[in-house]
Amino acid sequence: MNPELITVDREIHSGAPVFKNTRVPIKTLFDHLEAGDSLEVFLDDFPSVSRELAVAVLEEAHSALLPDAHTA
């Protein structure tokens, strides 16, 4: 996890990863996307998370998964 983007602190949501400088769990972004919500809906619901931060976290997740991807 990139500490520039994500904070893990036992005092914040029992140590669940959150967007840096917020109390918004990263999982919340993925829950919104999984439910079919757009990034815009998430950002409207959580204005403390900037677009740049949300996109950077998504890119980080993508990069973390990419090395394990296998072509069919």
Backbone as a chain_set.jsonl record, in Angstrom:
{"seq": "MNPELITVDREIHSGAPVFKNTRVPIKTLFDHLEAGDSLEVFLDDFPSVSRELAVAVLEEAHSALLPDAHTA", "coords": {"N": [[0.836, -1.183, 0.0], [0.529, 2.157, -0.824], [1.82, 4.683, 1.053], [1.498, 7.332, 0.464], [-0.988, 7.551, -0.518], [-2.748, 5.988, 0.967], [-3.829, 5.37, 4.283], [-3.207, 3.45, 7.165], [-4.331, 2.913, 10.261], [-4.767, 1.991, 13.534], [-6.428, 3.499, 15.109], [-8.222, 4.625, 13.418], [-11.069, 3.567, 11.981], [-10.588, 0.993, 12.995], [-8.174, 0.184, 11.895], [-8.649, -0.327, 9.226], [-7.799, 0.161, 5.8], [-7.715, 3.51, 4.717], [-8.489, 6.404, 2.69], [-5.817, 8.661, 2.386], [-5.512, 11.23, 4.79], [-8.212, 11.286, 5.339], [-11.229, 9.79, 6.668], [-12.356, 7.876, 5.212], [-12.991, 4.683, 4.189], [-11.078, 2.683, 1.914], [-12.339, 0.496, 0.833], [-14.937, 1.367, 0.54], [-15.002, 2.825, -1.831], [-14.637, 0.752, -3.709], [-16.909, -0.755, -3.116], [-18.926, 1.009, -3.967], [-18.363, 1.114, -6.734], [-18.693, -1.58, -7.4], [-21.409, -1.805, -6.962], [-22.342, -0.549, -9.142], [-22.254, 2.153, -9.246], [-21.035, 5.286, -10.44], [-17.759, 6.815, -10.547], [-18.16, 9.473, -10.073], [-20.485, 9.525, -8.481], [-19.526, 8.332, -6.139], [-17.589, 10.285, -5.425], [-19.256, 12.478, -4.994], [-20.662, 11.541, -2.79], [-18.636, 11.359, -0.917], [-17.044, 13.897, -0.305], [-14.61, 14.555, 0.87], [-12.68, 13.083, -0.32], [-10.534, 13.511, -2.935], [-10.788, 13.705, -6.528], [-8.37, 13.136, -7.804], [-7.009, 11.652, -5.849], [-8.704, 9.41, -5.564], [-8.577, 8.303, -8.158], [-5.837, 7.762, -8.289], [-5.623, 5.766, -6.319], [-7.18, 3.764, -7.515], [-5.604, 3.286, -9.776], [-3.316, 2.335, -8.513], [-4.314, -0.044, -7.404], [-4.921, -1.389, -9.757], [-2.348, -1.651, -10.876], [-1.211, -3.287, -8.94], [-2.554, -5.65, -9.369], [-2.039, -6.28, -11.993], [0.542, -7.623, -12.552], [-0.1, -10.251, -11.934], [-1.908, -11.011, -13.781], [-3.133, -13.104, -16.357], [-3.058, -13.93, -19.742], [-5.671, -15.17, -21.81]], "CA": [[0.0, 0.0, 0.0], [1.283, 3.388, -0.957], [1.484, 5.591, 2.162], [1.139, 8.642, -0.082], [-2.396, 7.481, -0.906], [-3.56, 5.202, 1.889], [-3.408, 5.345, 5.68], [-3.692, 2.359, 8.004], [-4.116, 3.346, 11.643], [-5.722, 1.3, 14.405], [-7.348, 4.491, 15.678], [-9.177, 5.022, 12.367], [-11.807, 2.403, 11.461], [-9.946, -0.236, 13.477], [-7.041, -0.182, 11.049], [-9.013, -0.54, 7.821], [-7.16, 1.159, 4.943], [-8.541, 4.672, 4.355], [-7.831, 7.409, 1.858], [-4.956, 9.513, 3.201], [-6.08, 12.473, 5.324], [-9.667, 11.173, 5.47], [-11.675, 8.621, 7.424], [-13.147, 7.129, 4.234], [-12.334, 3.42, 3.842], [-10.857, 2.388, 0.494], [-13.367, -0.477, 0.46], [-16.153, 2.084, 0.176], [-14.912, 3.124, -3.264], [-14.886, -0.484, -4.452], [-18.321, -1.096, -2.914], [-19.705, 1.862, -4.87], [-18.151, 0.677, -8.116], [-19.316, -2.897, -7.534], [-22.859, -1.6, -7.006], [-22.679, 0.076, -10.411], [-22.161, 3.609, -9.147], [-19.892, 5.88, -11.124], [-16.807, 7.509, -9.687], [-18.799, 10.748, -9.723], [-21.395, 9.286, -7.352], [-18.665, 8.157, -4.962], [-16.997, 11.58, -5.062], [-20.334, 13.303, -4.436], [-20.986, 11.001, -1.471], [-17.485, 11.519, -0.032], [-16.31, 15.052, -0.826], [-13.266, 14.679, 1.44], [-11.778, 12.352, -1.207], [-10.392, 14.208, -4.212], [-10.787, 12.874, -7.741], [-6.994, 12.707, -8.045], [-6.692, 10.605, -4.888], [-9.484, 8.212, -5.905], [-8.014, 7.737, -9.385], [-4.521, 7.217, -7.949], [-5.847, 4.498, -5.614], [-7.621, 2.794, -8.518], [-4.431, 2.946, -10.585], [-2.46, 1.517, -7.65], [-4.935, -1.369, -7.346], [-4.742, -1.969, -11.086], [-0.936, -2.042, -11.001], [-0.952, -4.405, -8.035], [-3.155, -6.851, -9.924], [-1.542, -6.5, -13.347], [1.575, -8.654, -12.703], [-0.675, -11.577, -11.785], [-2.883, -11.26, -14.842], [-2.718, -14.076, -17.366], [-3.887, -13.834, -20.93], [-6.363, -16.426, -22.119]], "C": [[0.875, 1.239, 0.0], [0.887, 4.367, 0.151], [1.193, 7.027, 1.715], [-0.365, 8.717, -0.372], [-3.295, 6.918, 0.191], [-2.958, 5.244, 3.292], [-4.016, 4.125, 6.356], [-3.31, 2.713, 9.439], [-5.184, 2.684, 12.505], [-6.768, 2.245, 14.988], [-8.407, 4.956, 14.67], [-9.786, 3.75, 11.785], [-11.102, 1.092, 11.781], [-8.824, -0.733, 12.567], [-7.385, -0.502, 9.611], [-8.311, 0.528, 6.977], [-8.151, 2.262, 4.563], [-7.762, 5.568, 3.412], [-7.041, 8.347, 2.768], [-5.666, 10.817, 3.542], [-7.609, 12.477, 5.353], [-9.964, 10.023, 6.429], [-12.529, 7.73, 6.509], [-12.4, 5.841, 3.866], [-12.205, 3.235, 2.329], [-11.944, 1.441, -0.007], [-14.65, 0.206, 0.002], [-16.159, 2.445, -1.307], [-15.239, 1.873, -4.078], [-16.321, -0.966, -4.285], [-19.212, -0.28, -3.844], [-19.585, 1.375, -6.316], [-18.805, -0.679, -8.371], [-20.839, -2.79, -7.645], [-23.309, -0.931, -8.302], [-22.658, 1.587, -10.376], [-20.935, 4.102, -9.919], [-18.938, 6.486, -10.098], [-17.397, 8.83, -9.222], [-19.722, 10.599, -8.521], [-20.588, 9.129, -6.072], [-18.116, 9.502, -4.506], [-18.04, 12.535, -4.487], [-20.679, 12.856, -3.018], [-19.878, 11.251, -0.45], [-16.598, 12.667, -0.515], [-14.917, 15.253, -0.221], [-12.223, 13.922, 0.615], [-11.72, 13.097, -2.536], [-10.428, 13.21, -5.367], [-9.384, 12.302, -7.965], [-6.611, 11.557, -7.122], [-7.427, 9.313, -5.232], [-8.908, 7.53, -7.15], [-6.649, 7.11, -9.103], [-4.655, 5.882, -7.218], [-6.311, 3.422, -6.594], [-6.45, 2.351, -9.397], [-3.473, 2.061, -9.801], [-3.005, 0.089, -7.567], [-4.745, -2.098, -8.677], [-3.308, -2.466, -11.258], [-0.597, -3.237, -10.124], [-1.485, -5.721, -8.601], [-2.555, -7.235, -11.274], [-0.46, -7.585, -13.444], [1.028, -10.074, -12.584], [-1.655, -11.943, -12.886], [-2.292, -12.232, -15.875], [-3.63, -13.931, -18.573], [-4.489, -15.192, -21.243], [-5.873, -17.008, -23.417]], "O": [[1.847, 1.332, 0.75], [-0.252, 4.831, 0.188], [0.699, 7.838, 2.498], [-0.939, 9.803, -0.46], [-4.452, 7.316, 0.327], [-1.742, 5.164, 3.464], [-5.186, 3.805, 6.149], [-2.132, 2.802, 9.783], [-6.376, 2.81, 12.225], [-7.874, 1.819, 15.322], [-9.379, 5.61, 15.048], [-9.085, 2.949, 11.165], [-11.028, 0.193, 10.943], [-8.565, -1.934, 12.488], [-6.511, -0.908, 8.845], [-8.235, 1.684, 7.393], [-9.275, 1.986, 4.143], [-6.535, 5.502, 3.342], [-7.545, 8.777, 3.805], [-6.329, 11.423, 2.7], [-8.229, 13.54, 5.388], [-9.051, 9.371, 6.935], [-13.328, 6.927, 6.99], [-11.308, 5.895, 3.3], [-13.107, 3.584, 1.568], [-12.413, 1.569, -1.138], [-15.371, -0.331, -0.839], [-17.199, 2.377, -1.963], [-16.025, 1.93, -5.024], [-16.894, -1.528, -5.219], [-20.147, -0.816, -4.441], [-20.584, 1.243, -7.024], [-19.398, -0.902, -9.426], [-21.477, -3.585, -8.336], [-24.505, -0.765, -8.538], [-23.002, 2.239, -11.362], [-19.928, 3.401, -10.024], [-19.284, 6.643, -8.927], [-17.154, 9.256, -8.093], [-19.737, 11.458, -7.639], [-20.921, 9.717, -5.043], [-18.175, 9.822, -3.319], [-17.734, 13.317, -3.587], [-20.955, 13.683, -2.149], [-20.147, 11.345, 0.747], [-15.525, 12.434, -1.071], [-14.127, 16.039, -0.745], [-11.022, 14.096, 0.822], [-12.747, 13.29, -3.187], [-10.135, 12.027, -5.196], [-9.234, 11.122, -8.28], [-5.967, 10.6, -7.55], [-6.833, 8.235, -5.194], [-8.77, 6.307, -7.179], [-6.341, 6.039, -9.626], [-3.878, 4.961, -7.472], [-5.868, 2.277, -6.501], [-6.327, 1.17, -9.721], [-2.883, 1.138, -10.361], [-2.244, -0.875, -7.65], [-4.443, -3.291, -8.701], [-3.087, -3.58, -11.733], [0.2, -4.094, -10.507], [-0.924, -6.784, -8.337], [-2.569, -8.409, -11.645], [-0.535, -8.412, -14.352], [1.645, -11.01, -13.092], [-2.173, -13.059, -12.919], [-1.109, -12.171, -16.208], [-4.847, -13.822, -18.426], [-3.887, -16.232, -20.973], [-6.344, -18.065, -23.836]]}, "num_chains": 1, "name": "protein.A"}
